[in-house]
XYZ file of C-alpha atoms in Angstrom:
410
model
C -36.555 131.299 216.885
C -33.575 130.790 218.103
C -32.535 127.433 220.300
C -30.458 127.950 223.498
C -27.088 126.193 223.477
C -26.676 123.241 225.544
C -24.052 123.173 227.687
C -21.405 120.153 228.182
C -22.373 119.131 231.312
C -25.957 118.944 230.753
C -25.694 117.110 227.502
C -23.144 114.655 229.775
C -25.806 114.310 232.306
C -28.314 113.628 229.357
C -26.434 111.113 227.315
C -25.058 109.337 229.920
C -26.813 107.943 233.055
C -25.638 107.611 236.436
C -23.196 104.656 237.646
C -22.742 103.549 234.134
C -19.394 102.968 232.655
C -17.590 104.409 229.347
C -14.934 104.815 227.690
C -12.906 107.617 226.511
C -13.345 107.099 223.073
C -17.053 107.105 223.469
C -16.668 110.764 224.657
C -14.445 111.661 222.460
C -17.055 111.011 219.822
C -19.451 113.311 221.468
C -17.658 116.082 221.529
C -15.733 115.653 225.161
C -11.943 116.893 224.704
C -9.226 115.312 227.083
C -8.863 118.743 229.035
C -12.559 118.855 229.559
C -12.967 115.218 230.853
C -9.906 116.076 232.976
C -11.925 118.488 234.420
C -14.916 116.955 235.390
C -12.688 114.394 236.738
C -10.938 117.067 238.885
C -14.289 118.899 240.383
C -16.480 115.547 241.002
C -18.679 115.171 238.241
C -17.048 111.988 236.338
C -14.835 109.688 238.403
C -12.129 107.263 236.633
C -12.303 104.040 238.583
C -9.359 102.865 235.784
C -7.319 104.338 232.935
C -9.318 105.493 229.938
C -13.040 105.114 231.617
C -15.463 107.334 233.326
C -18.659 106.951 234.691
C -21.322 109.413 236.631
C -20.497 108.880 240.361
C -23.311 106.815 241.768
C -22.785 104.065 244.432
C -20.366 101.382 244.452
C -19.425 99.891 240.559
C -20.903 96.984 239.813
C -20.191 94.182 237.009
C -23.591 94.820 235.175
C -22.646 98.755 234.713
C -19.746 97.666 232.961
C -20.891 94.818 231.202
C -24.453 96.662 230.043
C -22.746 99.649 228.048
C -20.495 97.235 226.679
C -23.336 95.396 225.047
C -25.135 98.784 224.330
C -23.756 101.984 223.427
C -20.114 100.941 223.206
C -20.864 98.201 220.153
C -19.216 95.173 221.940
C -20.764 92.075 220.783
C -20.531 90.031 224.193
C -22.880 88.406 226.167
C -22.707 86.995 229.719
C -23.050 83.266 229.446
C -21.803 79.930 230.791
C -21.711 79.668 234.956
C -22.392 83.484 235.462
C -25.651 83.193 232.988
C -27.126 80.281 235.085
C -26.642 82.430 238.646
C -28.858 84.833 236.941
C -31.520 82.631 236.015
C -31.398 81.256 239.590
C -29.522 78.106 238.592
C -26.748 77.734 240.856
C -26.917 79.635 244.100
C -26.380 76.726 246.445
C -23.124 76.843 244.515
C -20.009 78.042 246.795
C -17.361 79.541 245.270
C -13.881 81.237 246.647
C -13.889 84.189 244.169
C -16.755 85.990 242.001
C -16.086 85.317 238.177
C -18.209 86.623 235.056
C -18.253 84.649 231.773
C -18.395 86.774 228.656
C -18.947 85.124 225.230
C -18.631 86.855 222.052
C -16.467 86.826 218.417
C -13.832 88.859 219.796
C -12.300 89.816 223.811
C -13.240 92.586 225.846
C -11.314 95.966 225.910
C -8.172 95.952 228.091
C -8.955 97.769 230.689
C -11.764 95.858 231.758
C -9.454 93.744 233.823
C -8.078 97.122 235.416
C -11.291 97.953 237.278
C -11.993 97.505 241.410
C -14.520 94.878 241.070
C -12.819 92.465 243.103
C -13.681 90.048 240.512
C -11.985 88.007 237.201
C -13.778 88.371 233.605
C -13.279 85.407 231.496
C -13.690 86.114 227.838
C -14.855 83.080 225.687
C -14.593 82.842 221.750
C -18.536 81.828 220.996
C -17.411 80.738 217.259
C -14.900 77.953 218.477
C -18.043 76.647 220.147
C -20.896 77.098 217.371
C -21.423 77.440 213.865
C -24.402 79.103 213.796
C -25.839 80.966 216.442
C -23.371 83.768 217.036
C -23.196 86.168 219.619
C -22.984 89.106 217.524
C -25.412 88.427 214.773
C -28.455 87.574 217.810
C -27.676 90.801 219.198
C -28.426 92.430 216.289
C -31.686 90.824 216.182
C -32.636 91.870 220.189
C -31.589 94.831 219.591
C -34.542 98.184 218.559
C -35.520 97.449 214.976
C -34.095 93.970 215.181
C -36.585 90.878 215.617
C -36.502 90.921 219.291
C -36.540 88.119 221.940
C -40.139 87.747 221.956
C -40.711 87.446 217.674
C -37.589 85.334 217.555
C -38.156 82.481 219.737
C -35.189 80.624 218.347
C -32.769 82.387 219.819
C -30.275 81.530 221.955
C -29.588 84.412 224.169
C -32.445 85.829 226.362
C -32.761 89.558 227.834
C -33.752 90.330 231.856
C -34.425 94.386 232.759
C -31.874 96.082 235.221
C -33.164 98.613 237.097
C -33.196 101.495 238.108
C -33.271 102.639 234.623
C -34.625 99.373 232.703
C -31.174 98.952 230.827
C -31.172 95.653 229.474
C -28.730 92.868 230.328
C -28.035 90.225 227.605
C -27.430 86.657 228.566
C -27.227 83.137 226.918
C -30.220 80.922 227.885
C -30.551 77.918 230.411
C -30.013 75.838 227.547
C -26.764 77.781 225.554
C -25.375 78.026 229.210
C -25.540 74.213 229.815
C -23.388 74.038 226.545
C -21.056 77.046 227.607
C -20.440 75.587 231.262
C -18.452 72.090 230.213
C -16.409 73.440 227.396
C -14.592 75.319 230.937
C -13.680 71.636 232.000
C -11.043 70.922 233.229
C -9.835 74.054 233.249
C -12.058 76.769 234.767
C -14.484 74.410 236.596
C -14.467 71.314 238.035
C -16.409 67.723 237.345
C -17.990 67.851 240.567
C -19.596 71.686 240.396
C -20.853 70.912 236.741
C -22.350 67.502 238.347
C -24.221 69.451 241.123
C -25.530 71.861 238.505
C -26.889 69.263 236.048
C -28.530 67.816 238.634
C -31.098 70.683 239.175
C -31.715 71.601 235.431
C -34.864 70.287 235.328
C -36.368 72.836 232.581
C -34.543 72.659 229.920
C -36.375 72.953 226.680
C -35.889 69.790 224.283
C -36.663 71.771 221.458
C -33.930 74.355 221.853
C -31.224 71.892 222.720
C -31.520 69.493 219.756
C -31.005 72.959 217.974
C -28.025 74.238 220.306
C -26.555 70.524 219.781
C -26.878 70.454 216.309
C -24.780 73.395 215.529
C -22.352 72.426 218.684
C -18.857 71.796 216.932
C -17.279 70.492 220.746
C -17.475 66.642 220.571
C -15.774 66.843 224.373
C -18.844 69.000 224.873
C -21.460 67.018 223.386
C -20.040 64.050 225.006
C -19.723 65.566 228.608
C -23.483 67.204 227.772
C -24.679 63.701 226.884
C -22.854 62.089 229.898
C -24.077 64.714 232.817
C -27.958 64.365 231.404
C -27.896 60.714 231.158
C -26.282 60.617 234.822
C -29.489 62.420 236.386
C -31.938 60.607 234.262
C -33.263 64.262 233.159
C -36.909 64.035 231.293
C -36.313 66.603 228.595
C -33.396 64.508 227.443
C -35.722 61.416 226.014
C -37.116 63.820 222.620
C -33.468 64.047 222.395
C -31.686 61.176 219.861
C -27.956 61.239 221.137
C -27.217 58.787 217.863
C -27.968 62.115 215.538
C -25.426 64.193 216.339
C -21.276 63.436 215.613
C -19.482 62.632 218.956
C -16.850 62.009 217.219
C -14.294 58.736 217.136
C -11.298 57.914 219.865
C -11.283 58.489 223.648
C -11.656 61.888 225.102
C -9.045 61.890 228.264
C -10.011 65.043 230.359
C -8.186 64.104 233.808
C -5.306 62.052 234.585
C -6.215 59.163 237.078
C -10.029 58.826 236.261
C -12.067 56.249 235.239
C -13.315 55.583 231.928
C -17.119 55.581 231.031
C -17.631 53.322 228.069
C -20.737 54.943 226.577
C -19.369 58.319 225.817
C -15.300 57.321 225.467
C -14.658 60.034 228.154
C -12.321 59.439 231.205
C -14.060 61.615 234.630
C -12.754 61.575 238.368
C -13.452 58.552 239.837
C -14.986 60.157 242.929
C -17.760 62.200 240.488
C -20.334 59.234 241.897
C -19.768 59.229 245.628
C -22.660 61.946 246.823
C -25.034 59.976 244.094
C -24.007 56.383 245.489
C -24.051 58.071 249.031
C -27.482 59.525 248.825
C -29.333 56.757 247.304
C -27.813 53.799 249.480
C -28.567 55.959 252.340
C -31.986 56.739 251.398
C -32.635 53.004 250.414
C -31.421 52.394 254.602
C -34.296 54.537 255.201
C -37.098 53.548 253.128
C -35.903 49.484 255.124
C -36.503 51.308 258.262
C -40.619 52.144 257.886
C -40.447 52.106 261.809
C -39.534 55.632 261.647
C -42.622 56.410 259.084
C -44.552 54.670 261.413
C -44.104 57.108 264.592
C -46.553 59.677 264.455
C -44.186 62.423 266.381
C -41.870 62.188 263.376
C -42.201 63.903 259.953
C -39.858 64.098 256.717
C -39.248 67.750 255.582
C -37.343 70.338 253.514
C -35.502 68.662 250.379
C -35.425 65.309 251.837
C -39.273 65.073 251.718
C -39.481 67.262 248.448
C -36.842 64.071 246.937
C -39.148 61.359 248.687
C -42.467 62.632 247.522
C -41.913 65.201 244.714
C -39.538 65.676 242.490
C -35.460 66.108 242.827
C -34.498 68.613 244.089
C -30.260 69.536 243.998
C -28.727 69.211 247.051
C -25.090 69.464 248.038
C -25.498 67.783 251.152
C -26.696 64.204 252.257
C -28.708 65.551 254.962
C -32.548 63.458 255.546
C -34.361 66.392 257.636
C -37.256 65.256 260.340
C -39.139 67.382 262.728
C -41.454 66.753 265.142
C -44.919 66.845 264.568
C -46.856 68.314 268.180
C -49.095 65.051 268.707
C -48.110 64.421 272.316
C -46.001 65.857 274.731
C -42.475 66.118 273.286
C -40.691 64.924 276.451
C -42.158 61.502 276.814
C -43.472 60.889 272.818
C -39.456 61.490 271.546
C -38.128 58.940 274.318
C -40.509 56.232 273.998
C -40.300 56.828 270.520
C -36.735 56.373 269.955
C -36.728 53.172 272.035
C -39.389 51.710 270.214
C -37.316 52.360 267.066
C -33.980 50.973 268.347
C -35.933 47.453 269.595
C -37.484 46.920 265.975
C -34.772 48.128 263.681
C -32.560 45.472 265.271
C -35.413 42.663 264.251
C -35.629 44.433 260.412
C -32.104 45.311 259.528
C -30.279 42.005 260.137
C -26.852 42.319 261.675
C -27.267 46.062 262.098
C -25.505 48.628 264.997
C -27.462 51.021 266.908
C -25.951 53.311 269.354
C -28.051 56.137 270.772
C -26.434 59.570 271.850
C -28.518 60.997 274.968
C -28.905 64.804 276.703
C -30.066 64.517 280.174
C -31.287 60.952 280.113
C -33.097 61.180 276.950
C -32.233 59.848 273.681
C -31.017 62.672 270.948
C -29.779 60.497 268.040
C -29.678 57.112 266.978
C -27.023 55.832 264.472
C -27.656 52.732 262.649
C -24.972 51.161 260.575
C -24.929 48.815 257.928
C -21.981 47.773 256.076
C -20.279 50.894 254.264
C -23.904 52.966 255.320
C -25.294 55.082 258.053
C -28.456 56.724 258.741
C -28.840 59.227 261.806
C -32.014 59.064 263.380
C -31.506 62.635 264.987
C -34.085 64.389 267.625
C -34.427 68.011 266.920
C -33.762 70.269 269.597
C -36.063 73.154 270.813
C -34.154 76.724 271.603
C -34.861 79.456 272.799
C -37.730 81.522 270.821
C -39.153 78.233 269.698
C -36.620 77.390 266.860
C -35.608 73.962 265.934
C -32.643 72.910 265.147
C -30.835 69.971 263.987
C -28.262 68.162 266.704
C -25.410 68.600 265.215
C -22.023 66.178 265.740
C -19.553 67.858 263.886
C -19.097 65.982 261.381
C -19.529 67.135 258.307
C -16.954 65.275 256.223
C -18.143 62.177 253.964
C -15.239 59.149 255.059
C -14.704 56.871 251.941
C -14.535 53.726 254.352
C -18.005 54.323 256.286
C -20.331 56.508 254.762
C -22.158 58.656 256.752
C -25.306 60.576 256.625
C -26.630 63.373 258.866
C -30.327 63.634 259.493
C -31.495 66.481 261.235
């Protein structure tokens, strides 16, 4: 019987799916000559967002279509990790940042014209062997990959797998724990002290087990060191199965920015600002917990991440914000007034040699601010809008001055 011949375009359309990016080699190897990929080019069916790739016209081009074939069909060994891998697991969001980067580790870089496409964003290739000895890029692909061990046999692994639709094309990715080893090798250089600080803070979950394996293959001592350093900062609880003493940090000071200070545990020198949110948050929160005559007012309640870092757990914050709302136990006209006054008149008997001053809107009192020393805690009265939304009174100050340290509670 005989089998009808398939024509070009409908094998195209069959091998390769919509939105995602190749190469021209890859269709030369299928058969595609350079006339005949001109042509498609020409009537609509492939478009060339750069020199020497095509891709099926669908939608704008995103990072993931040209980082998934990469990984797939075009045999690149890479793998997003570092910074870009923790935004994906939902690590760093509250993270601003002026321009969109993607981290790619593997043994060797990315083809040139990667950097040639419209993305409006930078790849950053990273060498995964000058990091580890052993758990290489291209070798745990293999594994992931169909007839391999997979992520789900191989639980040692240090790369991880998430589905991206609309096709269920899988994107590769180091795990929480690699990317927390990926992330300060950058420093100083492609992040800074204080984002990596931020980021430590809220990595919570990190599995002991994996990380004495990561670390033990790690050949970075400024890694290891800065690793050691971050964890030990935010008191972490998955870092006590971990014995720092075990692994080789190495001899001789590690000098990593010019003016810093110098932290005697780990021999590494840091900005000397890296501890003025900490410092700031917990002096200001100590001013609070002094102050029980604001617990004690029934019309006032903690919320959002200040009561979640009171009563709960941390949570990472970039700001120094202590929210309150009011809880609807008496009228809100004459409970907030008397309230505040009755706050000012004991806080001056509790807090010895403390300064209140009280901001007011139409004869009531919005704010108090009490100072102490180098510390301030804003006592703020929320303020009901229109459609019954509550918001925050705001100053307009949102900068932290070294000389009096200020905190916003709204």
């Amino acid at each position: 019987m005989l089998r009808p011949i398939e024509r070009p375009l409908n094998r195209l359309e069959r091998e390769l799916p919509e939105g995602v990016l190749v190469d021209t080699a890859w269709l030369r190897s299928r058969g595609y000559s350079r006339q005949l990929l001109s042509h498609y080019a020409h009537t609509g069916w492939l478009s060339q967002p750069a020199p020497g790739v095509y891709r099926r016209p669908r939608g704008a081009l995103s990072w993931e279509q040209v980082v998934i074939p990469l990984q797939g069909f075009l045999d690149c060994p890479l793998t997003v990790g570092g910074r870009t891998a923790l935004e994906l697991h939902g690590c760093a969001h509250y993270l601003p940042y002026r321009e969109r980067q993607v981290h790619l580790c593997g043994p060797k870089p990315p083809p040139w014209w990667l950097k040639h496409l419209p993305l409006g964003m930078h790849f950053h290739d990273h060498n995964d062997g000058r990091l580890f000895r052993k758990y290489r890029v291209a070798a745990e692909l293999e594994r992931m990959r169909p007839g391999g061990a997979g992520a789900k046999e191989a639980p040692d692994l240090s790369l991880t797998e998430r589905p991206w639709p609309p096709w269920g094309w899988k994107l590769f990715l180091s795990t929480p724990e690699r990317a927390v080893l990926e992330l300060p090798d950058e420093l100083p250089g492609q992040e800074t002290f204080h984002q990596v600080d931020v980021l430590m803070q809220g990595m919570t979950r990190l599995s002991p087990r994996r990380l004495q394996k990561l670390l033990t293959e790690c050949k970075s001592v400024k890694v290891k060191r800065l690793f050691f350093f971050y964890a030990g900062r935010h008191a972490h609880v998955w870092l006590k199965p971990i014995n720092g003493q075990k692994f080789d940090l190495g001899t001789g000071k590690r000098m990593l920015v010019n003016g810093g200070r110098f932290d005697q545990t780990y021999r590494i020198n840091v900005p000397r600002d890296l501890k003025t949110f900490r410092d700031i948050y917990g002096k200001q929160a100590t001013l609070l917990v002094r102050i029980p005559v604001v617990v004690e007012e029934p019309c006032f309640a903690l919320k959002g991440g200040t009561a979640i870092n009171m009563f709960i757990g941390d949570f990472p914050r970039l700001s120094g914000d202590i929210d309150r709302t009011d809880a609807p136990v008496a009228p809100r006209s004459g409970s907030f007034d008397a309230a505040m006054k009755r706050i000012s008149g004991r806080v001056r008997t509790i807090v010895e040699g403390a300064h209140i001053s009280a901001s007011q809107l139409e004869g009531a009192a919005i704010k108090l601010t009490v100072r102490e020393v180098r510390c301030d805690e804003q006592l703020r009265q929320p303020r009901l809008r229109a459609g019954g939304m509550i918001e925050g009174m705001s100053d307009g100050r949102d900068d932290i001055v070294p000389k009096r340290r200020r905190l916003r509670a709204r």
